[in-house]
């Protein structure tokens, strides 16, 4: 199986994508197509002494940055690593595509160049949210800031299909993010979505309050992209604040510094529990091919995991299954 | 000045409200009117050896619980501590009202029994959100799950007036919670609200991403009540998860237990930074009298702080100022 990787997207993209690809081919029988500035990619491959033949490099001149207008960039930057990656995916040169780049462009590219699955009104970006019990798939995390109830039902179908096939959860529960657990709670969107979800074949858990999100009481959570984006970014912000404040408190005095040093393994293990890198990337759901958005600050480890995730995404024929379920549920 | 306190609302309400009231009268010249089951309140007063004359008790038989339907309870439970509290407030028996009870009922009581300020379409519940830099006033935190742009503008005016008068911040900045910082980002509600806020006399900071909420980069944050509720409850949920996971990691082994014990003061100071109890309660803004919702699990310390907050709320004539600003901005 061949996975296409955009080498030009993220903060430390080339180093991370090249090394993540090397680790992935070493640990599996995958082939990787790296797309981006050939000289920079090859420099990195040489630095890591890679001399195998399962990593191919395709040269592109242009780069889509986070400052680009998402849709315009996809239309105009025809020789960007992202657009070429999508085209290669579309023509079947590889099975799946991974990029750390501009999320809006990746979504636009998925919609314009790969197209939506029949029966799906909106593609969603989903994310694996780390909880006390492992992880919950959250969607939409920002692609659709204004939603209709039908979209949320479709997110639920796509999310539970992905959760079952890629994460291996049988009959995953789906929760609807709401301001209370009672059936009659919520805004207009959520109340109508509740009805739709209740009357479907989805394993609908009911409403889930934000307080319970970190507890991981459901396998999949659905909400509109505005709320999903707030959930994801707020979690990131709180984690940043907590870790830096903790560090500040622990290094105030020499004695506390010493005690904190003794606790280093525990602090590390604590941090790792909430490490997004473990969980690969955010699958774009609703389009006709497997596309994964990897975090902008992904390192090699995160990229390797995203590649492995793309492999399962492809192998398990998630997209065929979504198309099947969308008409059935 | 006389403050009315509902003694029957929260989890450990009578004990907390009685002892919080005792502490408040000891530290100020306030008078307190405690409303609820007289025998239970007096038992608690005796237990604490209170023998002053600045705490009055008004007996009521009924209690509004969290299982009551908010509006029905306000209409039907005429002899409940909450309804009697509102009536006493309305007739000027006291200057402000504090309750730890059912938030929905408190809002319904504020709207039906106290009424909205002229020019305000919706009352909001605001909350002090602890950040790296102190605290940010967040509204609405759940009263209005479906909003129009004008409501968000009114929240901004109410919030900045409260922030200036009660929290002592001169010309407070107001941020609009959004999925990105750029002007053109957001859902329909937020985009239109951005226009309204930009063209007002409010000290409008612009959009604020959820990632930056814990950093405290603005003094006031506005959003619809659905998003506000998610922000508040998610923060609570993440804090719970972090503290319990940290404890778990630190008590895994005898050696780490010992080191953690050495760090106890630092861990305590860390926890205190995010302690809602310091900040009193959540003011109901938009109605004609000062009403504060104290947290359901408030202890005496939190109640004392809510009483002090009610004092400033009253002294600074926040409600007159809101009425003035709503026509001006």
mmCIF file of N, CA, C and O in Angstrom, chain B residues 242-297:
data_model
loop_
_atom_site.group_PDB
_atom_site.id
_atom_site.type_symbol
_atom_site.label_atom_id
_atom_site.label_comp_id
_atom_site.label_asym_id
_atom_site.label_seq_id
_atom_site.Cartn_x
_atom_site.Cartn_y
_atom_site.Cartn_z
ATOM 1 N N UNK B 242 -7.546 16.377 35.397
ATOM 2 C CA UNK B 242 -6.129 16.675 35.653
ATOM 3 C C UNK B 242 -5.754 16.420 37.097
ATOM 4 O O UNK B 242 -4.763 15.754 37.383
ATOM 5 N N UNK B 243 -6.548 16.947 38.017
ATOM 6 C CA UNK B 243 -6.194 16.803 39.427
ATOM 7 C C UNK B 243 -6.231 15.339 39.866
ATOM 8 O O UNK B 243 -5.362 14.882 40.591
ATOM 9 N N UNK B 244 -7.222 14.609 39.387
ATOM 10 C CA UNK B 244 -7.309 13.216 39.827
ATOM 11 C C UNK B 244 -6.217 12.369 39.178
ATOM 12 O O UNK B 244 -5.660 11.476 39.807
ATOM 13 N N UNK B 245 -5.880 12.673 37.923
ATOM 14 C CA UNK B 245 -4.818 11.916 37.258
ATOM 15 C C UNK B 245 -3.468 12.218 37.893
ATOM 16 O O UNK B 245 -2.649 11.319 38.100
ATOM 17 N N UNK B 246 -3.258 13.477 38.227
ATOM 18 C CA UNK B 246 -2.007 13.884 38.879
ATOM 19 C C UNK B 246 -1.855 13.140 40.209
ATOM 20 O O UNK B 246 -0.797 12.589 40.514
ATOM 21 N N UNK B 247 -2.930 13.124 40.957
ATOM 22 C CA UNK B 247 -2.919 12.431 42.257
ATOM 23 C C UNK B 247 -2.603 10.942 42.066
ATOM 24 O O UNK B 247 -1.795 10.367 42.799
ATOM 25 N N UNK B 248 -3.236 10.367 41.078
ATOM 26 C CA UNK B 248 -3.035 8.950 40.766
ATOM 27 C C UNK B 248 -1.560 8.674 40.451
ATOM 28 O O UNK B 248 -0.964 7.735 40.981
ATOM 29 N N UNK B 249 -0.976 9.519 39.587
ATOM 30 C CA UNK B 249 0.428 9.341 39.213
ATOM 31 C C UNK B 249 1.336 9.479 40.425
ATOM 32 O O UNK B 249 2.294 8.727 40.580
ATOM 33 N N UNK B 250 1.019 10.456 41.276
ATOM 34 C CA UNK B 250 1.901 10.772 42.398
ATOM 35 C C UNK B 250 1.800 9.751 43.534
ATOM 36 O O UNK B 250 2.651 9.729 44.413
ATOM 37 N N UNK B 251 0.758 8.957 43.540
ATOM 38 C CA UNK B 251 0.619 8.015 44.653
ATOM 39 C C UNK B 251 0.851 6.567 44.210
ATOM 40 O O UNK B 251 0.533 5.629 44.910
ATOM 41 N N UNK B 252 1.422 6.415 43.021
ATOM 42 C CA UNK B 252 1.681 5.080 42.485
ATOM 43 C C UNK B 252 2.711 4.313 43.310
ATOM 44 O O UNK B 252 2.596 3.133 43.542
ATOM 45 N N UNK B 253 3.758 5.058 43.715
ATOM 46 C CA UNK B 253 4.844 4.395 44.438
ATOM 47 C C UNK B 253 5.121 5.139 45.738
ATOM 48 O O UNK B 253 4.823 6.321 45.873
ATOM 49 N N UNK B 254 5.736 4.455 46.686
ATOM 50 C CA UNK B 254 6.037 5.071 47.979
ATOM 51 C C UNK B 254 6.953 6.283 47.805
ATOM 52 O O UNK B 254 6.745 7.332 48.411
ATOM 53 N N UNK B 255 7.963 6.137 46.914
ATOM 54 C CA UNK B 255 8.927 7.238 46.743
ATOM 55 C C UNK B 255 8.252 8.475 46.138
ATOM 56 O O UNK B 255 8.526 9.604 46.535
ATOM 57 N N UNK B 256 7.360 8.259 45.188
ATOM 58 C CA UNK B 256 6.706 9.416 44.582
ATOM 59 C C UNK B 256 5.714 10.028 45.566
ATOM 60 O O UNK B 256 5.507 11.234 45.594
ATOM 61 N N UNK B 257 5.118 9.173 46.417
ATOM 62 C CA UNK B 257 4.221 9.687 47.454
ATOM 63 C C UNK B 257 4.967 10.657 48.353
ATOM 64 O O UNK B 257 4.470 11.714 48.714
ATOM 65 N N UNK B 258 6.184 10.274 48.698
ATOM 66 C CA UNK B 258 7.003 11.106 49.585
ATOM 67 C C UNK B 258 7.327 12.453 48.922
ATOM 68 O O UNK B 258 7.173 13.513 49.524
ATOM 69 N N UNK B 259 7.750 12.384 47.654
ATOM 70 C CA UNK B 259 8.083 13.616 46.932
ATOM 71 C C UNK B 259 6.848 14.501 46.794
ATOM 72 O O UNK B 259 6.918 15.730 46.933
ATOM 73 N N UNK B 260 5.707 13.865 46.521
ATOM 74 C CA UNK B 260 4.479 14.630 46.362
ATOM 75 C C UNK B 260 4.098 15.322 47.661
ATOM 76 O O UNK B 260 3.593 16.443 47.669
ATOM 77 N N UNK B 261 4.384 14.646 48.764
ATOM 78 C CA UNK B 261 4.108 15.216 50.082
ATOM 79 C C UNK B 261 4.941 16.488 50.285
ATOM 80 O O UNK B 261 4.464 17.478 50.804
ATOM 81 N N UNK B 262 6.190 16.435 49.827
ATOM 82 C CA UNK B 262 7.065 17.607 49.924
ATOM 83 C C UNK B 262 6.518 18.768 49.086
ATOM 84 O O UNK B 262 6.773 19.926 49.374
ATOM 85 N N UNK B 263 5.801 18.407 48.050
ATOM 86 C CA UNK B 263 5.293 19.441 47.134
ATOM 87 C C UNK B 263 3.884 19.902 47.501
ATOM 88 O O UNK B 263 3.267 20.681 46.784
ATOM 89 N N UNK B 264 3.407 19.412 48.628
ATOM 90 C CA UNK B 264 2.025 19.719 49.002
ATOM 91 C C UNK B 264 1.690 21.221 48.965
ATOM 92 O O UNK B 264 0.665 21.607 48.407
ATOM 93 N N UNK B 265 2.546 22.073 49.542
ATOM 94 C CA UNK B 265 2.205 23.505 49.503
ATOM 95 C C UNK B 265 2.092 24.032 48.068
ATOM 96 O O UNK B 265 1.214 24.822 47.752
ATOM 97 N N UNK B 266 2.990 23.551 47.196
ATOM 98 C CA UNK B 266 2.971 24.006 45.799
ATOM 99 C C UNK B 266 1.714 23.503 45.086
ATOM 100 O O UNK B 266 1.113 24.223 44.309
ATOM 101 N N UNK B 267 1.360 22.240 45.379
ATOM 102 C CA UNK B 267 0.166 21.689 44.754
ATOM 103 C C UNK B 267 -1.078 22.429 45.236
ATOM 104 O O UNK B 267 -1.991 22.698 44.462
ATOM 105 N N UNK B 268 -1.058 22.798 46.506
ATOM 106 C CA UNK B 268 -2.183 23.535 47.064
ATOM 107 C C UNK B 268 -2.284 24.911 46.396
ATOM 108 O O UNK B 268 -3.360 25.339 45.958
ATOM 109 N N UNK B 269 -1.148 25.576 46.299
ATOM 110 C CA UNK B 269 -1.130 26.903 45.687
ATOM 111 C C UNK B 269 -1.561 26.814 44.221
ATOM 112 O O UNK B 269 -2.270 27.679 43.702
ATOM 113 N N UNK B 270 -1.165 25.716 43.558
ATOM 114 C CA UNK B 270 -1.558 25.476 42.160
ATOM 115 C C UNK B 270 -3.080 25.366 42.060
ATOM 116 O O UNK B 270 -3.729 26.019 41.258
ATOM 117 N N UNK B 271 -3.643 24.549 42.939
ATOM 118 C CA UNK B 271 -5.091 24.338 42.930
ATOM 119 C C UNK B 271 -5.851 25.623 43.226
ATOM 120 O O UNK B 271 -6.875 25.914 42.614
ATOM 121 N N UNK B 272 -5.313 26.385 44.168
ATOM 122 C CA UNK B 272 -6.004 27.612 44.582
ATOM 123 C C UNK B 272 -6.099 28.640 43.460
ATOM 124 O O UNK B 272 -6.995 29.465 43.439
ATOM 125 N N UNK B 273 -5.142 28.569 42.552
ATOM 126 C CA UNK B 273 -5.189 29.519 41.446
ATOM 127 C C UNK B 273 -6.443 29.354 40.606
ATOM 128 O O UNK B 273 -6.863 30.248 39.901
ATOM 129 N N UNK B 274 -6.979 28.130 40.625
ATOM 130 C CA UNK B 274 -8.143 27.867 39.780
ATOM 131 C C UNK B 274 -9.399 27.644 40.619
ATOM 132 O O UNK B 274 -10.333 26.976 40.208
ATOM 133 N N UNK B 275 -9.399 28.220 41.793
ATOM 134 C CA UNK B 275 -10.484 27.983 42.733
ATOM 135 C C UNK B 275 -11.619 28.973 42.495
ATOM 136 O O UNK B 275 -11.472 30.165 42.713
ATOM 137 N N UNK B 276 -12.770 28.450 42.070
ATOM 138 C CA UNK B 276 -13.906 29.346 41.798
ATOM 139 C C UNK B 276 -14.378 30.044 43.064
ATOM 140 O O UNK B 276 -14.975 31.118 43.009
ATOM 141 N N UNK B 277 -14.117 29.432 44.230
ATOM 142 C CA UNK B 277 -14.677 29.961 45.472
ATOM 143 C C UNK B 277 -14.184 31.363 45.803
ATOM 144 O O UNK B 277 -14.861 32.156 46.433
ATOM 145 N N UNK B 278 -12.978 31.670 45.336
ATOM 146 C CA UNK B 278 -12.398 32.990 45.564
ATOM 147 C C UNK B 278 -13.238 34.102 44.948
ATOM 148 O O UNK B 278 -13.202 35.241 45.386
ATOM 149 N N UNK B 279 -13.906 33.730 43.864
ATOM 150 C CA UNK B 279 -14.469 34.775 43.012
ATOM 151 C C UNK B 279 -15.951 35.007 43.235
ATOM 152 O O UNK B 279 -16.608 35.654 42.439
ATOM 153 N N UNK B 280 -16.489 34.450 44.325
ATOM 154 C CA UNK B 280 -17.901 34.652 44.605
ATOM 155 C C UNK B 280 -18.760 33.889 43.636
ATOM 156 O O UNK B 280 -18.458 32.751 43.297
ATOM 157 N N UNK B 281 -19.834 34.512 43.184
ATOM 158 C CA UNK B 281 -20.775 33.785 42.341
ATOM 159 C C UNK B 281 -20.944 34.395 40.976
ATOM 160 O O UNK B 281 -20.154 35.240 40.557
ATOM 161 N N UNK B 282 -21.976 33.935 40.288
ATOM 162 C CA UNK B 282 -22.247 34.362 38.922
ATOM 163 C C UNK B 282 -23.387 35.376 38.931
ATOM 164 O O UNK B 282 -24.515 35.022 39.247
ATOM 165 N N UNK B 283 -23.106 36.638 38.597
ATOM 166 C CA UNK B 283 -24.190 37.619 38.610
ATOM 167 C C UNK B 283 -25.164 37.405 37.452
ATOM 168 O O UNK B 283 -24.762 37.108 36.341
ATOM 169 N N UNK B 284 -26.442 37.539 37.757
ATOM 170 C CA UNK B 284 -27.485 37.553 36.726
ATOM 171 C C UNK B 284 -27.560 38.975 36.218
ATOM 172 O O UNK B 284 -27.870 39.888 36.987
ATOM 173 N N UNK B 285 -27.256 39.178 34.958
ATOM 174 C CA UNK B 285 -27.240 40.554 34.456
ATOM 175 C C UNK B 285 -28.392 40.798 33.492
ATOM 176 O O UNK B 285 -28.715 39.942 32.675
ATOM 177 N N UNK B 286 -29.003 41.954 33.610
ATOM 178 C CA UNK B 286 -30.101 42.316 32.718
ATOM 179 C C UNK B 286 -31.425 42.489 33.439
ATOM 180 O O UNK B 286 -32.399 42.920 32.849
ATOM 181 N N UNK B 287 -31.450 42.135 34.744
ATOM 182 C CA UNK B 287 -32.674 42.335 35.508
ATOM 183 C C UNK B 287 -32.500 43.530 36.456
ATOM 184 O O UNK B 287 -31.388 44.018 36.650
ATOM 185 N N UNK B 288 -33.631 43.981 37.050
ATOM 186 C CA UNK B 288 -33.651 45.271 37.730
ATOM 187 C C UNK B 288 -33.073 45.305 39.140
ATOM 188 O O UNK B 288 -33.088 46.365 39.787
ATOM 189 N N UNK B 289 -32.646 44.161 39.663
ATOM 190 C CA UNK B 289 -32.055 44.126 41.007
ATOM 191 C C UNK B 289 -30.840 43.206 40.981
ATOM 192 O O UNK B 289 -30.769 42.297 40.148
ATOM 193 N N UNK B 290 -29.896 43.382 41.904
ATOM 194 C CA UNK B 290 -28.715 42.498 41.941
ATOM 195 C C UNK B 290 -29.052 41.092 42.444
ATOM 196 O O UNK B 290 -29.535 40.940 43.565
ATOM 197 N N UNK B 291 -28.828 40.116 41.589
ATOM 198 C CA UNK B 291 -29.051 38.720 41.962
ATOM 199 C C UNK B 291 -27.788 37.936 41.607
ATOM 200 O O UNK B 291 -27.239 38.110 40.512
ATOM 201 N N UNK B 292 -27.338 37.108 42.531
ATOM 202 C CA UNK B 292 -26.122 36.321 42.289
ATOM 203 C C UNK B 292 -26.410 34.832 42.463
ATOM 204 O O UNK B 292 -26.997 34.419 43.456
ATOM 205 N N UNK B 293 -26.016 34.064 41.471
ATOM 206 C CA UNK B 293 -26.090 32.604 41.560
ATOM 207 C C UNK B 293 -24.766 32.114 42.128
ATOM 208 O O UNK B 293 -23.722 32.241 41.477
ATOM 209 N N UNK B 294 -24.802 31.564 43.339
ATOM 210 C CA UNK B 294 -23.579 30.971 43.896
ATOM 211 C C UNK B 294 -23.517 29.508 43.472
ATOM 212 O O UNK B 294 -24.547 28.875 43.250
ATOM 213 N N UNK B 295 -22.325 28.982 43.329
ATOM 214 C CA UNK B 295 -22.107 27.603 42.886
ATOM 215 C C UNK B 295 -22.849 26.629 43.809
ATOM 216 O O UNK B 295 -22.882 26.825 45.014
ATOM 217 N N UNK B 296 -23.414 25.590 43.209
ATOM 218 C CA UNK B 296 -24.178 24.611 43.981
ATOM 219 C C UNK B 296 -23.383 23.946 45.092
ATOM 220 O O UNK B 296 -23.924 23.566 46.120
ATOM 221 N N UNK B 297 -22.082 23.818 44.900
ATOM 222 C CA UNK B 297 -21.284 23.180 45.943
ATOM 223 C C UNK B 297 -20.471 24.200 46.743
ATOM 224 O O UNK B 297 -19.417 23.889 47.294
#
